Coordinates of C-alpha atoms in Angstrom, one line a residue:
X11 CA 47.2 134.3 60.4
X12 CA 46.1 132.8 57.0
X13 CA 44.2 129.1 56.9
X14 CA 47.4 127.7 55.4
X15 CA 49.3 128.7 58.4
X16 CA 46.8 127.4 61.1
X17 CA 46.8 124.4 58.7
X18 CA 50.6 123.7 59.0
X19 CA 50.4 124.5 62.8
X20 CA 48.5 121.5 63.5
X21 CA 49.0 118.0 64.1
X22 CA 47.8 116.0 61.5
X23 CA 49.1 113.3 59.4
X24 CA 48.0 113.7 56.1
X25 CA 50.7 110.7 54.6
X26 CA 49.3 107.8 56.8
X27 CA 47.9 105.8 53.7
X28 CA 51.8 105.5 52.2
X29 CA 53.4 104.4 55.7
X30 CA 50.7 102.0 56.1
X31 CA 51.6 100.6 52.7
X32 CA 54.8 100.7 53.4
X33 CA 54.8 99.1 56.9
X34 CA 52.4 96.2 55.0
X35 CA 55.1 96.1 52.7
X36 CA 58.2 95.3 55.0
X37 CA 56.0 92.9 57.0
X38 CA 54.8 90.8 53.8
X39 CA 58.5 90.8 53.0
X40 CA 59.3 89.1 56.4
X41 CA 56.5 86.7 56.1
X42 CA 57.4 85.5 52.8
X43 CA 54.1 86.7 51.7
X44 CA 54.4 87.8 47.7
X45 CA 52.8 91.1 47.1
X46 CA 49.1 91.7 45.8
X47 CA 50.7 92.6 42.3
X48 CA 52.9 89.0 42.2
X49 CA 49.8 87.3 42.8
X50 CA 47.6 89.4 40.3
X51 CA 50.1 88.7 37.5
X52 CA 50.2 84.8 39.0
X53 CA 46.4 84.6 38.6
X54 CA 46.2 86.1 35.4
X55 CA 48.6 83.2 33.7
X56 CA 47.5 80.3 35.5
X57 CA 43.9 81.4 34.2
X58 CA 45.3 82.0 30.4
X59 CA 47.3 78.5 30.8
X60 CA 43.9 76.6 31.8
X61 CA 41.9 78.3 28.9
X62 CA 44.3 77.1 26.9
X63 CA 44.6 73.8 28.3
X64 CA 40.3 73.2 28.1
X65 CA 39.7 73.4 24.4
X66 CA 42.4 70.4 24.5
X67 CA 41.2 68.5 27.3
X68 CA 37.6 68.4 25.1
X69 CA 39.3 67.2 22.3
X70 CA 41.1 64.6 23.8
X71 CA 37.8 63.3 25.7
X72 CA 36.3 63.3 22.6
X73 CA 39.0 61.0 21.1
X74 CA 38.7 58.8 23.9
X75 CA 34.8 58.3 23.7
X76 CA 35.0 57.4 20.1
X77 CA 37.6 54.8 20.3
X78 CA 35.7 53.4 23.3
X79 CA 32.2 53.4 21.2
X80 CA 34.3 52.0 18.3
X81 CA 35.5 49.0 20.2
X82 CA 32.1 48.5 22.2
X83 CA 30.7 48.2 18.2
X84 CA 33.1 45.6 17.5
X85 CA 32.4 43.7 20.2
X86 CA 28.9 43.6 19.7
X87 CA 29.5 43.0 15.9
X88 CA 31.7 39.7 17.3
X89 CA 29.1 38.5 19.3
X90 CA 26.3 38.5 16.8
X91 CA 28.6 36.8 14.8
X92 CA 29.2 34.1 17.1
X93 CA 25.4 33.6 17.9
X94 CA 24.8 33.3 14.5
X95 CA 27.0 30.8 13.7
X96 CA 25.4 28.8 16.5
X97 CA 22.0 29.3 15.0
X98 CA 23.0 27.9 11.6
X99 CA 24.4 25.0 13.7
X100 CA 20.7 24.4 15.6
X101 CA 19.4 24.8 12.7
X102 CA 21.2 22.3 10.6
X103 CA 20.8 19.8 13.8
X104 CA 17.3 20.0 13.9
X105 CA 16.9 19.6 10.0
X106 CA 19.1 16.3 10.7
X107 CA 17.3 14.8 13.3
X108 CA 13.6 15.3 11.0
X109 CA 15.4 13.7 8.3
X110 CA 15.8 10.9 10.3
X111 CA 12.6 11.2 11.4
X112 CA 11.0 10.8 8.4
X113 CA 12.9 8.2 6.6
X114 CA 11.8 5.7 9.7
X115 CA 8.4 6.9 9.3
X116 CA 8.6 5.8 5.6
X117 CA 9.9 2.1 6.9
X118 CA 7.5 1.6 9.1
X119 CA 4.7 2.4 6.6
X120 CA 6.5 0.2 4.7
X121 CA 6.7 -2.8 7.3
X122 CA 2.7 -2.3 7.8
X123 CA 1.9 -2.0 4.0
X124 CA 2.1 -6.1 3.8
X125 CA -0.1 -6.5 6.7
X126 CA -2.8 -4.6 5.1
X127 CA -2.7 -6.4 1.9
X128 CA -3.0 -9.6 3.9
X129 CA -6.3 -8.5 5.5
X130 CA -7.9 -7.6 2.2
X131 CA -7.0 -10.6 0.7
X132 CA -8.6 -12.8 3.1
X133 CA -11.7 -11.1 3.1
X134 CA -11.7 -11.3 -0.4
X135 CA -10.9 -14.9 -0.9
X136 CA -12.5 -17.1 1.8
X137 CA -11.3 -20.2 0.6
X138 CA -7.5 -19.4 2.0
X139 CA -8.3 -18.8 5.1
X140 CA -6.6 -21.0 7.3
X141 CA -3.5 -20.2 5.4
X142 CA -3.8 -16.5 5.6
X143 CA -4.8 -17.0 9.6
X144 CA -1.4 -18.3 9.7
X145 CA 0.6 -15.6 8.2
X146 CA -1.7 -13.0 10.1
X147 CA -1.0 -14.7 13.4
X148 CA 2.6 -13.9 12.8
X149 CA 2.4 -10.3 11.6
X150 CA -0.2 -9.3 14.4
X151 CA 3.0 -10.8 17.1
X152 CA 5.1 -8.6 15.6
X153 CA 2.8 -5.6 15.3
X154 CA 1.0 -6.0 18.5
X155 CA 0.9 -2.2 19.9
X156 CA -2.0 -2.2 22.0
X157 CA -2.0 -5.8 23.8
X158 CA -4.5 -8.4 23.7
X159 CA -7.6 -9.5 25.8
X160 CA -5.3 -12.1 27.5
X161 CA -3.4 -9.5 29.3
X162 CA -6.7 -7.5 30.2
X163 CA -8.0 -10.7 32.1
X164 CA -4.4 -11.1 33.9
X165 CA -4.4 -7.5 34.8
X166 CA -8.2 -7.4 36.0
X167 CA -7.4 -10.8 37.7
X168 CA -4.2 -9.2 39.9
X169 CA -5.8 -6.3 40.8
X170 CA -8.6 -8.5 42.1
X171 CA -6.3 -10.2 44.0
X172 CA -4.7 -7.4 45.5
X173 CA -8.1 -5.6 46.6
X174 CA -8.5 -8.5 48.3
X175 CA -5.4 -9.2 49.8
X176 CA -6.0 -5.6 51.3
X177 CA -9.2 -6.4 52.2
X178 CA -8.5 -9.0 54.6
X179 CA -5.4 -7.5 56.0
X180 CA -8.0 -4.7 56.9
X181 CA -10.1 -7.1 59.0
X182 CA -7.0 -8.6 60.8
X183 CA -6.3 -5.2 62.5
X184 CA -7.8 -4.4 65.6
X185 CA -10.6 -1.5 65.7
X186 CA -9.9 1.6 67.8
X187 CA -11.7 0.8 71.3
X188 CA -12.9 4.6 72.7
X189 CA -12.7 4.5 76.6
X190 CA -12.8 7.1 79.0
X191 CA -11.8 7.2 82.5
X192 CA -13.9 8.5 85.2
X193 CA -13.7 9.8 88.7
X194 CA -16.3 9.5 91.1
X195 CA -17.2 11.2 94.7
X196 CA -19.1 8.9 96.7
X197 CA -21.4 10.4 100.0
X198 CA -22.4 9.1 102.4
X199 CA -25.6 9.9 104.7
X200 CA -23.3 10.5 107.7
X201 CA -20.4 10.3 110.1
X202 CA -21.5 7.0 111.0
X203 CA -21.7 5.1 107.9
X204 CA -19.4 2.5 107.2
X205 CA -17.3 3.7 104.2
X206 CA -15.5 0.0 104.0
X207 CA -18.8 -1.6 103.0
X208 CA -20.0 1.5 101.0
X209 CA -16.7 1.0 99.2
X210 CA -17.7 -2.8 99.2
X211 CA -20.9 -1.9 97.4
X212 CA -19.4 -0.2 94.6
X213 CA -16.9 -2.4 93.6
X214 CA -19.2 -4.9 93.9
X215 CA -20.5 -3.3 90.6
X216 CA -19.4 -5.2 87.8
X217 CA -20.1 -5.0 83.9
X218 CA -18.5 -5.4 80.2
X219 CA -16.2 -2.7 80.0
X220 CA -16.1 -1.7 83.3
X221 CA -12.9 -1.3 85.5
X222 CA -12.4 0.2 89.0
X223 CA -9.5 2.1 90.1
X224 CA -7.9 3.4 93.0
X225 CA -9.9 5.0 95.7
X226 CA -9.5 7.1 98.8
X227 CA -11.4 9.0 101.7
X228 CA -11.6 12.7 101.3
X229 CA -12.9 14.8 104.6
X230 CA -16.1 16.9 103.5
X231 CA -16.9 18.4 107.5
X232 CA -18.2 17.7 110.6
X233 CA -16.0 14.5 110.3
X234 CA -18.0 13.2 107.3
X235 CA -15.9 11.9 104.5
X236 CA -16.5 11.0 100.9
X237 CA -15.4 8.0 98.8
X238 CA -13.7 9.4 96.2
X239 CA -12.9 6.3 93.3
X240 CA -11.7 6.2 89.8
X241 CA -12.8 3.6 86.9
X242 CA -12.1 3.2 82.9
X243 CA -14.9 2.6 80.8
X244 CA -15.7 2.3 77.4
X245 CA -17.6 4.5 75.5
X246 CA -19.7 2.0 73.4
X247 CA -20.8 -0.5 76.6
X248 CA -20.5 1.9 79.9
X249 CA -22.3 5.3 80.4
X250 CA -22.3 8.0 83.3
X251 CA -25.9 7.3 83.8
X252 CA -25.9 4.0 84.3
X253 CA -23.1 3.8 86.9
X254 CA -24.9 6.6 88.9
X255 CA -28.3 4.6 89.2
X256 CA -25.9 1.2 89.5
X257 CA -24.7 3.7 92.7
X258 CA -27.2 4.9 94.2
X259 CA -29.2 1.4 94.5
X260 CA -27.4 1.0 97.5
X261 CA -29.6 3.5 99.4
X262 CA -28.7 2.6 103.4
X263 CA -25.0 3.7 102.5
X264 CA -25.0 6.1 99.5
X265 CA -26.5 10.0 99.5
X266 CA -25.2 10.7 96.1
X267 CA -22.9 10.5 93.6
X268 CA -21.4 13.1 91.5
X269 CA -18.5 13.2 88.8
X270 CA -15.6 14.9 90.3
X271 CA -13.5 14.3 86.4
X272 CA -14.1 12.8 83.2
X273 CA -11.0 12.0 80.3
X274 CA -11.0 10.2 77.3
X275 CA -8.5 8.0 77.0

């Protein structure tokens, strides 16, 4: 048996590529699917079509950019325009306005020009005095800029017045009085003191800005109890010190005194 022979005896499928295409074939047909050749020739035009249309997309873009940078110039052009015109209007304002500027200038030197004159003429010729006092006496009314010495003294006079009106408005108001106010503990030597006379004792106390409180008995132990008082003072008159030896002076009652709080007031 010859290869060809064994060849054609077996089972093989040597035209499987062509019914694959074709089976692809009959399903894209189904499917609605156009063929890889449709859509080749399909992509080919729509490219040449787009070429085409770039070159005149460009040239219309262009068009557009130069009219819009054309009318942006004219719009500029407008408004320099218009701010020029507005600085020839300033300007012719302001050259106005120094005109007038300048001719009252001239007719005030002209008003003062007389006045001058006058001056020279009385130093010159003493003999018309009084008369020339006269006319001066009227020009300086009507030229008087600066004031006079009269209406120095008024000024100087008022403000006198006022400094002292303050002054004594000053004086009337009371001065700040600093006071302080003061709690004391009060013991006694013992249980058997008698803490209604040492109470006695201290408010018995009495001196120029000095004023006592209310008071109380606080238990200390071993049923001794302290006199515990409060008092205002003021600063300037009463001191700590002085009420603590004022205390203690009463030596059959009091142990010692201590300050328990202190606030100013």
């Amino acid at each position: 048996m010859s290869g060809l022979q064994g060849l054609a005896q077996e089972n093989i499928w040597f035209d499987k590529s062509r019914y694959d295409e074709a089976e692809r074939r009959f399903y894209e047909d189904m499917n609605g699917i156009p063929q890889t050749s449709q859509v080749k020739t399909a992509l080919h035009g729509s490219k040449g079509h787009t070429r085409a249309q770039k070159p005149r997309e460009r040239k219309t873009s262009q068009n557009a950019s130069k009219s819009e940078d054309q009318s942006e110039l004219v719009s500029r052009l407008k408004s320099l325009e218009l701010d020029n015109k507005n600085l020839h209007k300033v300007v012719d304002d302001l050259r106005a306005v120094l005109s007038k500027l300048e001719s009252r200038m001239a007719v005030l030197e002209k008003s003062q020009a007389p006045a001058s004159k006058t001056v020279t003429v009385t130093k010159a010729a003493p003999v018309q005095k009084p008369k020339v006092e006269e006319h001066n006496d009227a020009d300086d009314d009507d030229i008087d800029l600066f004031g006079s010495d009269e209406e120095d003294e008024e000024a100087e006079r008022i403000k006198a017045e006022r400094v002292k009106e303050y002054a004594q408005r000053k004086a009337k108001k009371p001065a700040l009085i600093a006071k302080s106010s003061i709690l004391l503990d009060v013991k006694p030597w013992d249980d058997e003191t008698d803490m209604s006379k040492l109470e006695e004792c201290v408010r018995s106390i009495q001196m120029d800005g000095l004023l006592w409180g209310a008071s109380k008995l606080v238990p200390v132990g071993y049923g001794i109890k302290k006199l515990q008082i409060s008092c205002v003072v003021e600063d300037d008159k009463v001191g700590t010190d002085i009420l603590e030896e004022e205390i203690t002076t009463f030596e059959d009652y009091v142990q010692s005194v201590d300050i328990a709080a202190f606030n100013k007031i």
